[in-house]
Each structure stands twice: as C-alpha cells, then as structure tokens.
mmCIF file of C-alpha atoms in Angstrom:
data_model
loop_
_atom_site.group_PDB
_atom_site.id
_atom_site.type_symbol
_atom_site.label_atom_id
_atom_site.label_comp_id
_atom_site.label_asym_id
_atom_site.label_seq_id
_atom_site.Cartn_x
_atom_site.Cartn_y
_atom_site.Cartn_z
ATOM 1 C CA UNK A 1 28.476 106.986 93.061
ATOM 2 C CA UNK A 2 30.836 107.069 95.931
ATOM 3 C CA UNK A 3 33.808 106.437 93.784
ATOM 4 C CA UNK A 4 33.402 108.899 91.468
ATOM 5 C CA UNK A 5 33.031 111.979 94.349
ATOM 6 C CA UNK A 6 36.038 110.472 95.482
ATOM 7 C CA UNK A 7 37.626 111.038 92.622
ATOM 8 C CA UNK A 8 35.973 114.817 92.020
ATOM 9 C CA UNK A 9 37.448 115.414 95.302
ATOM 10 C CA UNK A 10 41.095 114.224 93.814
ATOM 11 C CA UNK A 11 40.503 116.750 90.940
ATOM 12 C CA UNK A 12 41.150 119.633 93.642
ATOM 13 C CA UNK A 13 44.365 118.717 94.563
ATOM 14 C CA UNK A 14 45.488 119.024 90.921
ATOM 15 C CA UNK A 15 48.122 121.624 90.448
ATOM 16 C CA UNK A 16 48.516 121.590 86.933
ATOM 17 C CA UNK A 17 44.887 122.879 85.908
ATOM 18 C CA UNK A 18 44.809 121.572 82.098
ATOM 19 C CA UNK A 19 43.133 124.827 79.280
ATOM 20 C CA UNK A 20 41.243 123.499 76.605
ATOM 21 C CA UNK A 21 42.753 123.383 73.385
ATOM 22 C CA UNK A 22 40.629 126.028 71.637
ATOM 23 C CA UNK A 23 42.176 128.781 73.842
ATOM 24 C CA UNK A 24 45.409 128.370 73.049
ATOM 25 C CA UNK A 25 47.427 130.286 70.424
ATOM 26 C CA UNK A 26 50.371 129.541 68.788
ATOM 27 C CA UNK A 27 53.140 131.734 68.298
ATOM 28 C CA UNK A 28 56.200 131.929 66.119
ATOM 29 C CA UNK A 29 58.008 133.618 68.894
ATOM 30 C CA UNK A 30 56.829 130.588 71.380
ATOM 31 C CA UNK A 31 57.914 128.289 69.049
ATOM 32 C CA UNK A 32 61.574 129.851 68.639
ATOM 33 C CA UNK A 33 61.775 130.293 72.611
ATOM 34 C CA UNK A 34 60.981 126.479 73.159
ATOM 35 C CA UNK A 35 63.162 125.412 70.983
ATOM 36 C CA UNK A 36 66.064 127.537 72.101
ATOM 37 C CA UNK A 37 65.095 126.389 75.581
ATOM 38 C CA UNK A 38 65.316 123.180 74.639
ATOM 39 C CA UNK A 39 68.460 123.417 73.186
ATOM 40 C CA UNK A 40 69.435 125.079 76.104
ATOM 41 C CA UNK A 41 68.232 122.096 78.651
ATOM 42 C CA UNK A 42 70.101 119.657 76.557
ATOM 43 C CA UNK A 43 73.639 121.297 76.772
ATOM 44 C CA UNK A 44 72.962 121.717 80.655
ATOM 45 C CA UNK A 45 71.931 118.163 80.808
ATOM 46 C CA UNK A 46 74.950 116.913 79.425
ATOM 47 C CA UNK A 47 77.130 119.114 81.520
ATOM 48 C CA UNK A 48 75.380 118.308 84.810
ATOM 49 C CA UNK A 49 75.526 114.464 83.341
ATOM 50 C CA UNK A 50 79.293 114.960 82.606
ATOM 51 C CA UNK A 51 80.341 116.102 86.037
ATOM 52 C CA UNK A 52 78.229 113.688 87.801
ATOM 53 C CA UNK A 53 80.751 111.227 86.092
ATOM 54 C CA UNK A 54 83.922 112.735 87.399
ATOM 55 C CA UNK A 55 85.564 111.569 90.834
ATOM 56 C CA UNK A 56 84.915 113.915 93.732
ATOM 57 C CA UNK A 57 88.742 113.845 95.340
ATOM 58 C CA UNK A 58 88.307 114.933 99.237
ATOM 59 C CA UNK A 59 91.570 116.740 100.724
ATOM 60 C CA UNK A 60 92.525 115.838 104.457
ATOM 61 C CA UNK A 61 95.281 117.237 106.592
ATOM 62 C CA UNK A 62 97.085 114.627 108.898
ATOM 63 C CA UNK A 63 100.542 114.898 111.007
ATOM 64 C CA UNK A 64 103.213 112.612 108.925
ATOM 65 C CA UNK A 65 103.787 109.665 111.837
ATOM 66 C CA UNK A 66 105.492 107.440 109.374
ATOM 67 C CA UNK A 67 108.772 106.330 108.996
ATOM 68 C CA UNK A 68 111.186 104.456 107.472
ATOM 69 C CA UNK A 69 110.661 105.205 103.710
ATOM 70 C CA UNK A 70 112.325 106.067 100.906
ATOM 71 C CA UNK A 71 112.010 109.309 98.647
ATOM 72 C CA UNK A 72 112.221 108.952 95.093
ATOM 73 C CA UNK A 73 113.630 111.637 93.086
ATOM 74 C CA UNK A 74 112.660 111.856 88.870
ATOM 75 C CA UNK A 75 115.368 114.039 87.281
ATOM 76 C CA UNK A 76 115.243 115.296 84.018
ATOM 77 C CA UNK A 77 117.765 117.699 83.433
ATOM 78 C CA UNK A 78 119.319 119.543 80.210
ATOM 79 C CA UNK A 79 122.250 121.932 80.436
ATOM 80 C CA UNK A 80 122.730 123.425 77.377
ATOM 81 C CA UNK A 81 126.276 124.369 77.686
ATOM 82 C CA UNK A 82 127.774 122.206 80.323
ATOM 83 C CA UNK A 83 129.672 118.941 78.627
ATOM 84 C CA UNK A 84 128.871 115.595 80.339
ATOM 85 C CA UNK A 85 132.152 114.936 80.961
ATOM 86 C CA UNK A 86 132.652 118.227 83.692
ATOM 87 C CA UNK A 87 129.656 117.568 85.132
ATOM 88 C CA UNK A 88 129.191 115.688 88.419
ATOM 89 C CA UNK A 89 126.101 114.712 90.295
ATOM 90 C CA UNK A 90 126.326 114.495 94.118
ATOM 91 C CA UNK A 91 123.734 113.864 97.138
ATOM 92 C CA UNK A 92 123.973 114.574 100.602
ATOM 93 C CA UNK A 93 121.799 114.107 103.903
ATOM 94 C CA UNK A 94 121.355 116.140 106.407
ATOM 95 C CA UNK A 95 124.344 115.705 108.471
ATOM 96 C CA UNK A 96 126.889 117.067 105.733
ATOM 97 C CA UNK A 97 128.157 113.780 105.005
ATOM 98 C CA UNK A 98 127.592 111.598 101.509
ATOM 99 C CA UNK A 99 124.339 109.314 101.666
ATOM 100 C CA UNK A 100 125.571 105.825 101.617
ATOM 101 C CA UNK A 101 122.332 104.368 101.331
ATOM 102 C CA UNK A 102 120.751 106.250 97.957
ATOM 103 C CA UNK A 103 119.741 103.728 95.039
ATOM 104 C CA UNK A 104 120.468 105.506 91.883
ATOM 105 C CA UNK A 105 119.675 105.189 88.186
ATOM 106 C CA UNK A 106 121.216 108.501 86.404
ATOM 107 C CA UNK A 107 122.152 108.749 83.119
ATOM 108 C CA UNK A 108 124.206 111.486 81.238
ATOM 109 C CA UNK A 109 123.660 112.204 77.481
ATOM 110 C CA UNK A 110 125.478 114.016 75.261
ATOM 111 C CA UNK A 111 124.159 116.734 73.114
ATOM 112 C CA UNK A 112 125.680 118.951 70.408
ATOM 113 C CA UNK A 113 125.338 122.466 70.109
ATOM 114 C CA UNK A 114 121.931 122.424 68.911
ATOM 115 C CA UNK A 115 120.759 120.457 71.596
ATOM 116 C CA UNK A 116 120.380 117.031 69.629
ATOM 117 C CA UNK A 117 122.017 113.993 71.297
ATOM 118 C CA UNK A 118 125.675 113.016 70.224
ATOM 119 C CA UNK A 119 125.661 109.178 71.362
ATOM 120 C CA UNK A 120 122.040 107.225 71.370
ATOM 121 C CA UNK A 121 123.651 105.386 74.369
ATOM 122 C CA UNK A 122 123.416 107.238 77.547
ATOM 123 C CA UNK A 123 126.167 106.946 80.123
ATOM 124 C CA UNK A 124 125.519 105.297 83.341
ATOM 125 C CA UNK A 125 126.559 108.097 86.193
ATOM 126 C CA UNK A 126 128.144 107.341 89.423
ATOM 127 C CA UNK A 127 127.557 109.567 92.232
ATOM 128 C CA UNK A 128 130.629 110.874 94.573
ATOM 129 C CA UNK A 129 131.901 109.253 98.038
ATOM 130 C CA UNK A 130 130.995 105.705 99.202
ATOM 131 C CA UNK A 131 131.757 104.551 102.707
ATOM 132 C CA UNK A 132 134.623 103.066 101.291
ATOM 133 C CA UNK A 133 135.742 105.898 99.549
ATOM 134 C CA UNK A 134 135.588 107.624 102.854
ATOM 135 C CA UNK A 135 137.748 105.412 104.422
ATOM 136 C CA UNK A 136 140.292 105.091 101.546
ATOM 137 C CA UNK A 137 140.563 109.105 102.433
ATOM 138 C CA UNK A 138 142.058 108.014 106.012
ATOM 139 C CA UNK A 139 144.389 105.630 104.503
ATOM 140 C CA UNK A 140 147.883 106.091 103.136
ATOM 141 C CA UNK A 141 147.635 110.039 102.192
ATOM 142 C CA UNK A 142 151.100 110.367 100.821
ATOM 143 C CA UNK A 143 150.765 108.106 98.155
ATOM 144 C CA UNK A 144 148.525 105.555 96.051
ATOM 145 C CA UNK A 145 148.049 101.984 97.189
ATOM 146 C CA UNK A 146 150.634 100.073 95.503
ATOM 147 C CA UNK A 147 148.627 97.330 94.807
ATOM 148 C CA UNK A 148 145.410 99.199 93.369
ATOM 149 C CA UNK A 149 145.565 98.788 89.579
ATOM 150 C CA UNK A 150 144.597 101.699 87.246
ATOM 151 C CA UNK A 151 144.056 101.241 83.738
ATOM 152 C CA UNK A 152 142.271 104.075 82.262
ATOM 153 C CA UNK A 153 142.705 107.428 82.769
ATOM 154 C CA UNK A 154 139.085 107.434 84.656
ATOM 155 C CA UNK A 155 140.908 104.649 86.927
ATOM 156 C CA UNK A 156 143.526 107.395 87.790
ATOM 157 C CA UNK A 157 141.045 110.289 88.237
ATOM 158 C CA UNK A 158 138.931 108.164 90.573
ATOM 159 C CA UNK A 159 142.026 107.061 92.574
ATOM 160 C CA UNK A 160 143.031 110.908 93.005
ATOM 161 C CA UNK A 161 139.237 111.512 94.311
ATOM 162 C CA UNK A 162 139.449 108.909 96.752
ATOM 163 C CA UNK A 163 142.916 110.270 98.293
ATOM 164 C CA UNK A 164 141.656 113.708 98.352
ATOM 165 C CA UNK A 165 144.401 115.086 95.747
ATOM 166 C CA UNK A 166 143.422 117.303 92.461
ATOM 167 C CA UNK A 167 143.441 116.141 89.432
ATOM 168 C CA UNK A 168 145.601 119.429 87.674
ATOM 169 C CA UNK A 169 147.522 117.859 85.373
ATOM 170 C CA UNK A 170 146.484 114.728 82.925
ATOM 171 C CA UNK A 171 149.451 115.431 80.229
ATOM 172 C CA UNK A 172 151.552 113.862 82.532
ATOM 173 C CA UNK A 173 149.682 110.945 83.182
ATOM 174 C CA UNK A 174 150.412 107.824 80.863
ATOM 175 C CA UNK A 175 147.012 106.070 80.730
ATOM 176 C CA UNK A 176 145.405 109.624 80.065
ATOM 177 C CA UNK A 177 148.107 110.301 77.308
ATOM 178 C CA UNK A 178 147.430 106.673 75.840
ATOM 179 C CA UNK A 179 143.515 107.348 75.871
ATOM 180 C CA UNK A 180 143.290 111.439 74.264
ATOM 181 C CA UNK A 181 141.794 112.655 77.624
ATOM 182 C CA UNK A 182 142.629 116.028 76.806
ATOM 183 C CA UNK A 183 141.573 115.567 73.556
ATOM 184 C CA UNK A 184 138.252 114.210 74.368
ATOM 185 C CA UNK A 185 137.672 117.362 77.081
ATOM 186 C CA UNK A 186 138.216 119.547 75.056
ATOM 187 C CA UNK A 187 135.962 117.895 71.941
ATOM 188 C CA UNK A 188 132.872 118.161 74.102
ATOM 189 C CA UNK A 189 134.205 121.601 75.274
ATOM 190 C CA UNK A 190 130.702 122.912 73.607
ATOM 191 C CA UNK A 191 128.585 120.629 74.111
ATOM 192 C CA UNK A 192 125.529 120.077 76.346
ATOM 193 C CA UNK A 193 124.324 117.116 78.690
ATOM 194 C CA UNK A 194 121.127 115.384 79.368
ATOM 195 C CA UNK A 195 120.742 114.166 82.606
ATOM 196 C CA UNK A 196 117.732 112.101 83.396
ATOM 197 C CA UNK A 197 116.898 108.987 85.848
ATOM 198 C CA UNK A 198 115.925 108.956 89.604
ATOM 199 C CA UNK A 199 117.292 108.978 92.815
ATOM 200 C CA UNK A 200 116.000 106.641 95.864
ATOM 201 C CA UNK A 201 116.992 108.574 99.445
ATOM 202 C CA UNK A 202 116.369 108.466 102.805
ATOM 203 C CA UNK A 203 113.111 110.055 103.921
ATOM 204 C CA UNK A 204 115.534 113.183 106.039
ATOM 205 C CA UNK A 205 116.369 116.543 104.474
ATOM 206 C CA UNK A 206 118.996 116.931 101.884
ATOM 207 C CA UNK A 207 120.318 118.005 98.547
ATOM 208 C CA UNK A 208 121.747 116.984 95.706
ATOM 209 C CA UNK A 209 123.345 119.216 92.906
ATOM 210 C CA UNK A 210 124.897 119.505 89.686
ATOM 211 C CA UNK A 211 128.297 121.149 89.379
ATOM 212 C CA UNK A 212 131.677 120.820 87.156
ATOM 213 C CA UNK A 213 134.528 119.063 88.513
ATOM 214 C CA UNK A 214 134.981 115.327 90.215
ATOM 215 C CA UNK A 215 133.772 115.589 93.519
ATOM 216 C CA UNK A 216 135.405 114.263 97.315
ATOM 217 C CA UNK A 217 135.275 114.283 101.192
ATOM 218 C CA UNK A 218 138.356 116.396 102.521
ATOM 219 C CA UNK A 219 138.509 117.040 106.091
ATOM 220 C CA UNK A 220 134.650 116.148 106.451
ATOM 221 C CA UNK A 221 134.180 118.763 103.744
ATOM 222 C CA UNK A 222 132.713 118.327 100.143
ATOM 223 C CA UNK A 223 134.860 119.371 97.662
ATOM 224 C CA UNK A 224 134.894 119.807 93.982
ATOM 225 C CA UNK A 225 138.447 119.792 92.285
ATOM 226 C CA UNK A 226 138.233 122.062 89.229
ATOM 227 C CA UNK A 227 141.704 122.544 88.417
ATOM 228 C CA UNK A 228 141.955 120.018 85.782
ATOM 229 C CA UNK A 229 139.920 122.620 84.120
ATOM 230 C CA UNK A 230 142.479 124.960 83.934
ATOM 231 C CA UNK A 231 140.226 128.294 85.474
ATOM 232 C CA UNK A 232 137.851 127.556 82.693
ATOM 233 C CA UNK A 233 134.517 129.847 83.323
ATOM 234 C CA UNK A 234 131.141 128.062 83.240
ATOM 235 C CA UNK A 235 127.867 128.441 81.496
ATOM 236 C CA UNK A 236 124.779 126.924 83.985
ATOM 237 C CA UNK A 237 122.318 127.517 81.964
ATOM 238 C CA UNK A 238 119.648 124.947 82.219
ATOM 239 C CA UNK A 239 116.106 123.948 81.207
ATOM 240 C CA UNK A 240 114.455 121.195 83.944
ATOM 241 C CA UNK A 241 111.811 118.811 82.018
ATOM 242 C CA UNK A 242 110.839 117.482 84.845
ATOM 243 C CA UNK A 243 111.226 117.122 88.923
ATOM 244 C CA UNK A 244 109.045 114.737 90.983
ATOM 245 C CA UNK A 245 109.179 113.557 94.365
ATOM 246 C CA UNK A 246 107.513 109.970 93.877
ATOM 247 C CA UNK A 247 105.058 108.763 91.836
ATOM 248 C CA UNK A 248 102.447 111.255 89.615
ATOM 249 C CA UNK A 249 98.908 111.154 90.781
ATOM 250 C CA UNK A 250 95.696 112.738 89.038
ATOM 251 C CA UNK A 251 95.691 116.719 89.534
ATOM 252 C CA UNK A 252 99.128 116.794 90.828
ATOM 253 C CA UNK A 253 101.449 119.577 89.649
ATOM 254 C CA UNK A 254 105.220 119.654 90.002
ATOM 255 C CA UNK A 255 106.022 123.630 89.882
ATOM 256 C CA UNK A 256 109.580 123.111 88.449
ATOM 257 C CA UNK A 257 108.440 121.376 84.944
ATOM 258 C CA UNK A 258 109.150 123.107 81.685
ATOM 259 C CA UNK A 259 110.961 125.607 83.049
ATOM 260 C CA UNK A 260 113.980 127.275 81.436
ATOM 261 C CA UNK A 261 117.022 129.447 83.630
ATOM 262 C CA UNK A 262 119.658 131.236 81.734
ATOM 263 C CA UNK A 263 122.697 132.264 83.119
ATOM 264 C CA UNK A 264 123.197 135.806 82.628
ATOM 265 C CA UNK A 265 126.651 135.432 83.224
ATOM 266 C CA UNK A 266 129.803 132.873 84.139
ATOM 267 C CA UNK A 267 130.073 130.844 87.194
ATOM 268 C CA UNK A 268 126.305 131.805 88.320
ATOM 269 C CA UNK A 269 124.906 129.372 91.606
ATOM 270 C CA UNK A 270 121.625 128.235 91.549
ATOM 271 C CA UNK A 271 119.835 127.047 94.484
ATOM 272 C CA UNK A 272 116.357 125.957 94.985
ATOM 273 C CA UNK A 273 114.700 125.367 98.140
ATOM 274 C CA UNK A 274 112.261 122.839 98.195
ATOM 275 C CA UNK A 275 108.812 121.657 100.879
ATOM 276 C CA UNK A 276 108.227 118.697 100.235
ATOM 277 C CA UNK A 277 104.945 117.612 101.343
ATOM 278 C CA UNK A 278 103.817 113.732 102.162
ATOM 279 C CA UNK A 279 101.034 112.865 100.162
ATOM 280 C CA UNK A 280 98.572 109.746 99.827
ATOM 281 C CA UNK A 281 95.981 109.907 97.399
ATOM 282 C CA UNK A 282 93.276 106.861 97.422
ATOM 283 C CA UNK A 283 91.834 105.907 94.208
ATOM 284 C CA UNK A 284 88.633 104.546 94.005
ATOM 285 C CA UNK A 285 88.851 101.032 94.136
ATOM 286 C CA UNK A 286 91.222 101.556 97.224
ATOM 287 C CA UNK A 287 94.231 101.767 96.128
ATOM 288 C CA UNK A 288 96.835 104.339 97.638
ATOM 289 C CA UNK A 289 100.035 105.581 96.140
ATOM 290 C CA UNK A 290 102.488 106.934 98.931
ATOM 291 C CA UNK A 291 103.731 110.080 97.078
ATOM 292 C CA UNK A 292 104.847 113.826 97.411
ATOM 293 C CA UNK A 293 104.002 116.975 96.835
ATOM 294 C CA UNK A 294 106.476 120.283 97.072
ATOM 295 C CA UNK A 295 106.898 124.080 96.943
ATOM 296 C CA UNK A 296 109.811 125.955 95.718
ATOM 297 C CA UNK A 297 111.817 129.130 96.185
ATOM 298 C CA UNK A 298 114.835 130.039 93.701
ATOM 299 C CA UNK A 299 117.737 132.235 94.304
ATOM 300 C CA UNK A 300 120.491 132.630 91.980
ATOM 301 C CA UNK A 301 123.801 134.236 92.286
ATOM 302 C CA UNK A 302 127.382 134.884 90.647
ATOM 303 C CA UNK A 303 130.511 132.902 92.757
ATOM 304 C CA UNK A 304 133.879 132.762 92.779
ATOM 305 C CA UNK A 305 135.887 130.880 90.535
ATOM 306 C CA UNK A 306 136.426 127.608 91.655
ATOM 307 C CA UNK A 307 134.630 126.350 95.190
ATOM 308 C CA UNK A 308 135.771 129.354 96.902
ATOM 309 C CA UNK A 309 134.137 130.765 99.992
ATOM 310 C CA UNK A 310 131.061 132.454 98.083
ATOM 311 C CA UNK A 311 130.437 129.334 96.388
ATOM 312 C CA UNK A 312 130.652 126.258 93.636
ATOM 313 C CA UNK A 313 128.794 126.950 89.919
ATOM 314 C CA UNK A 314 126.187 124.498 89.525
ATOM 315 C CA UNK A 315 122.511 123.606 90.420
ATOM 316 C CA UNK A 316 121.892 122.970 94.001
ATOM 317 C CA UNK A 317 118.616 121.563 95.238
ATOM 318 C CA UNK A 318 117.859 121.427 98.958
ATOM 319 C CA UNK A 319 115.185 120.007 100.359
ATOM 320 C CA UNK A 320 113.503 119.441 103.623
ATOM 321 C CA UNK A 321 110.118 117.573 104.812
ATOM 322 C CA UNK A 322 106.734 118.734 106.224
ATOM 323 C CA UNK A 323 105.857 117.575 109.403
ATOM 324 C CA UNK A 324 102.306 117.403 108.127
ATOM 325 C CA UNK A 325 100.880 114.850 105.245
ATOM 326 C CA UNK A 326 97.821 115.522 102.532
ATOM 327 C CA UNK A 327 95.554 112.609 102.237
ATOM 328 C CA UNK A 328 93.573 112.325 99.340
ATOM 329 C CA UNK A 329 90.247 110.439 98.870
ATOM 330 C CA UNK A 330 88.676 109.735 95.214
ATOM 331 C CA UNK A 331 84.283 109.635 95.608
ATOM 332 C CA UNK A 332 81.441 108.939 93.581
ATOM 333 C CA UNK A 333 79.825 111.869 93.421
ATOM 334 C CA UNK A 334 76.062 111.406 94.498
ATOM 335 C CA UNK A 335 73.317 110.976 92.217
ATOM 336 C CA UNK A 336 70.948 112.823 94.349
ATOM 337 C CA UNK A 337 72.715 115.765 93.569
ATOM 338 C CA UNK A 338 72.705 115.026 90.142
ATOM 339 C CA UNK A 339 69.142 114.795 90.148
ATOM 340 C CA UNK A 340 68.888 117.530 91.807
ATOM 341 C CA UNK A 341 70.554 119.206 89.047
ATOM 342 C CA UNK A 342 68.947 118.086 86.395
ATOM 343 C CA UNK A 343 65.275 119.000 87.791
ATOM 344 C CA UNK A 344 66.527 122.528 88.964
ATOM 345 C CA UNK A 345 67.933 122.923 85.047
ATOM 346 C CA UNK A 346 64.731 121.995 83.505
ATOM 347 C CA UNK A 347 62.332 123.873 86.136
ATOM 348 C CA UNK A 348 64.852 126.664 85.630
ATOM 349 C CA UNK A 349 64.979 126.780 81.752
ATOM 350 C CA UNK A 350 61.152 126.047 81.844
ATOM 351 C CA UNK A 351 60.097 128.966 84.177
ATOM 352 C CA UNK A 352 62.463 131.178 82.653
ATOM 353 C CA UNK A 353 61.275 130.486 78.861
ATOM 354 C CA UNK A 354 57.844 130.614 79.876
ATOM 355 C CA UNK A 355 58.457 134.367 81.329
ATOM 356 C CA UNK A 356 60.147 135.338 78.028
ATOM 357 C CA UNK A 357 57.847 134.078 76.279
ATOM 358 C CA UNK A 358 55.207 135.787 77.405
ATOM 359 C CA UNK A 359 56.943 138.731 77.642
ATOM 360 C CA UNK A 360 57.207 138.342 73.415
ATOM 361 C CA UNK A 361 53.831 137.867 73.240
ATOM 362 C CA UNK A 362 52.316 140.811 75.279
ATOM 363 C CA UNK A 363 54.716 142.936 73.557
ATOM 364 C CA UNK A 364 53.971 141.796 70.435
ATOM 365 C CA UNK A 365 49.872 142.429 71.124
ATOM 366 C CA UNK A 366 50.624 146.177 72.409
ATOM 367 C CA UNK A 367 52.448 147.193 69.339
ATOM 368 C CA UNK A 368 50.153 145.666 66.960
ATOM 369 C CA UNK A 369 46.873 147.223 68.688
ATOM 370 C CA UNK A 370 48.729 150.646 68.295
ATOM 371 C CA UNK A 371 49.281 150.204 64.484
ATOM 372 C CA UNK A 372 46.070 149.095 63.901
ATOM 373 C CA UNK A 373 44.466 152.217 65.647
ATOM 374 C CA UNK A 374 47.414 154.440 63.628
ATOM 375 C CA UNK A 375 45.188 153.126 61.045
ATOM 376 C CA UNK A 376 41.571 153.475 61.832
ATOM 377 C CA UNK A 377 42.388 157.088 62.474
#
C-alpha cells in the first residue's frame, strides 16, 4: 500500500505526460515533416560527428629565445626565358659578405622553348664566393697562379671569378675554343631553366637571388660580370612553384606558390621582401616540427644594363626574422561539446518540426471548415 503511493507520488514529477492513443490523429503533413526532420537530424549528426573528429590546433604567441639553428630554404624556380647557363644563384648574410657556412642542394634544368626539359639530368649548381675564393681575391691580382691547372673552359671562367677579372672574351681562350663555349651559349640562347633544391643558412637576415652573369667579391662588393654576354638584354620572367622556409605543417600556407611574374620589359629587378616568422606546431602524439612561417611584399623595377648603380636583372629575395615565434598545439576536441551538439540538434530539429507541424495542421483545419460551410450555404 505504501509502495504504490510512493510511486503515485513519482507519477507527478513526470514531464512527459503520455495521451492515449485514441486521441491522436495522423497526418500526411506530420508524416512528411518527421521525416524531413529526420533527415534533417541525420545530416547534422554526421556533421557535428565529423568535426568532433578533427584536431582542435591552439595558436600561442611567444618571444623567439632560441638560437643557433639553421633555416632551410625549398626553391622551386622556373624562368621561362633565362638559359641555365647565364644564370647564377648567390646567398648572402647580413653583413654583405658571402655565407660560408650555407649547405646547399640546387639543381638547374634545362628547358626548351615550350617549357619541357632538354636534359633528364639536372645540373648540380655551385653557389658564388667561398672563404677561399675570398682569399684567392687578395692574392697575386696581376696574374693567374702559375701552378693552378685549368682544363675546361668552366676551369678558366672560375679562375677569372676568383681574381676578380671579367670574363669578356672566350674566342680567345683555347680550352673554350676546344670545347664550343660560344657555341653552346648561344644554343641555349632561348631556352629556359628549372631551378629547384634547398638551401640550409644561418638563422640571421639575408638574401639570395637569381641573376645572369658569374658572380665575385671585388673590393668587399658583390659583383656580377656580364660582359661575356656581350650587352645582351634579359627576359626575368618567372613562375615560383614553390618557396618554404622549413618543413610543411597542416594548415600552413606559403603566399609565394603558384605564382607567375612577367616581365613587361628587358632587364626588369625583382625584389621580394620577406617576415619570416618562427613557428612550432605540436602534433598530437607530441611531436614538434621547428618550422617557419612568412609574409611578403614585391616590388619590381626596370635597371640599367649591366650591375650599374640602379641595379642587377634578376630575382632578389631578402629576408629578415621576427623577434616573436607562433606555437602551435594539435587537441582532441571534447566530447562534451559534442554531446552537447548532438542533443541541442535533435531538441532543436524536434521543437522546431513539432511547431511546423502544427502550424500545417491548424491551417489545414481552418481552410477545410471554411469550404465545408461554402457548402452548407
């Protein structure tokens, strides 16, 4: 007896009051809204579910207080009317002088007029001054060492580099005679280059650049000896694949990719001016990839023939470093919140379908009551 007043005392706190099954009525309009609710639910299920499975990534904002590493910089680089054999590829610090410390792996490729590649085997590139070549500068300036050997023409071009002296006229040289240089200059006179690999630099502002003509140190100054070209005018026209500053992490996006520059006209500079940012970015299983980020500004100009006073044709990319690093953290997102979600979608889609519903109905009731009294009258 006590029991079941307990119980009848239970039944008030009920807040889904149950109707008997005889006052119901069934609707085709209530059947079409529950099924389009349902419908409904299900796609918002699945996209609630869906982002509950994606990685939250939290953004933090540190100052940079580390030191000591490298920068690694992915090239990929066409010029679509530049031969590989003008073009150079130089990088400096800083301080103006050449970085003796940068870890390369560039490679020039030849392509034909229609941009398809002219030798499957890419050509390993060099960059310009050592710290030997800068002291070779200092010694004997009047004349080459007697006892350094050249046998190709390249032998003879890198000799004149490393003394400082221009490399005008290879017709008169015998191992350039014996080889075709000329010849083979002015073969790839239309063709284009591919340059792709990476550089590894020191973690200080810099540049490096693309431009015609061997490059050397003279009087502390970097120089670029076109007159081997003969006053030739040059097309910089360019298209850059792709330009990183470390490694790629998820969401990242390098602002220079797939983008095309043509020159409007001969000997045209162009310089970009790149922030890079430090980044980290934790996965989430802990690892962290020590990467960067960057902005960029572009200006572009016509110069002077040759490296006059207004400037060398070419691609110039200078770069400096935030003082400030992005950390990135990869999360699980919570599955309270997804719960949350799903019962606020289903109350939602309930509530709303029952109001519609309804809505159907009573409408449905008023216009048939007035037809049916059209006709009794």
């Amino acid at each position: 007896m006590q029991s079941s007043s307990v119980l009848e005392r239970l039944r008030q706190f009920d807040a889904y009051p149950k109707t008997l099954e005889d006052f119901r009525v069934k609707t085709f309009g209530g059947a079409a809204v529950t099924l389009s609710s349902a419908v409904l639910m299900f796609i918002l299920f699945v996209s609630e579910f869906n982002y509950y499975l994606t990685k939250e990534v939290q953004p933090e904002l540190f100052v940079d207080t580390s030191r000591g590493q490298k920068i690694r910089i992915n090239i990929d680089i066409v010029f679509s009317k530049l031969p590989c054999a003008y073009l150079s590829i130089d990088a400096m610090d800083v301080s103006g002088e050449q970085q003796i410390d940068v870890d390369h792996n560039l490679f020039k490729q030849r392509l034909d007029s229609n941009g398809k590649t002219v030798d499957d085997k890419p050509e390993k590139q060099a960059l310009g001054d050592t710290a030997k070549d800068l002291a070779a500068n200092v010694t004997k300036p009047k004349e080459l060492d007697a006892k350094l050997c050249c046998n190709t023409c390249e032998d003879v071009r890198e000799a004149y580099r490393k003394k400082g002296w221009a490399f005008n006229n290879p017709s008169t040289i015998e191992q350039c005679k014996r080889e075709g240089w000329s010849e083979k200059m002015s073969a790839q006179k239309n063709e284009g280059c591919r340059v792709f690999g990476y550089l590894e630099v020191n973690k200080v502002a810099g540049n490096f650049h693309f431009a015609p003509g061997k490059s050397f140190q003279q009087h502390h100054v970097h120089v670029h000896d076109l007159q081997a070209f003969g006053g030739q005018k040059f097309n910089i026209s360019h298209q850059i694949n792709h330009l990183s500053f470390g490694i790629d992490y998820p969401g990242i996006i390098n602002p220079l990719d797939a983008t095309y520059e043509a020159a409007n006209e001969e000997q045209m500079m162009f310089q970009y001016f790149v922030k890079v940012v430090p980044t980290t970015y934790t996965q989430i299983n802990g690892k962290t990839l020590h990467t960067n980020q960057f902005s960029v500004t572009k200006h572009s100009k016509t110069v002077a023939g040759g490296a006059g006073e207004s400037g060398l044709p070419g691609v110039f990319f200078m770069y400096e470093l935030s003082p400030m690093m992005v950390k990135y953290t990869e999360k699980q997102r919570s599955f309270m919140h997804f719960l949350t979600g799903v019962c606020a979608i289903i109350g939602g889609v309930f509530t709303v379908a029952g109001l519609l519903d309804g809505m159907i109905y009573h409408s449905a009731r008023a216009i048939q009551k007035k037809i049916d009294l059209g006709k009794a009258s």
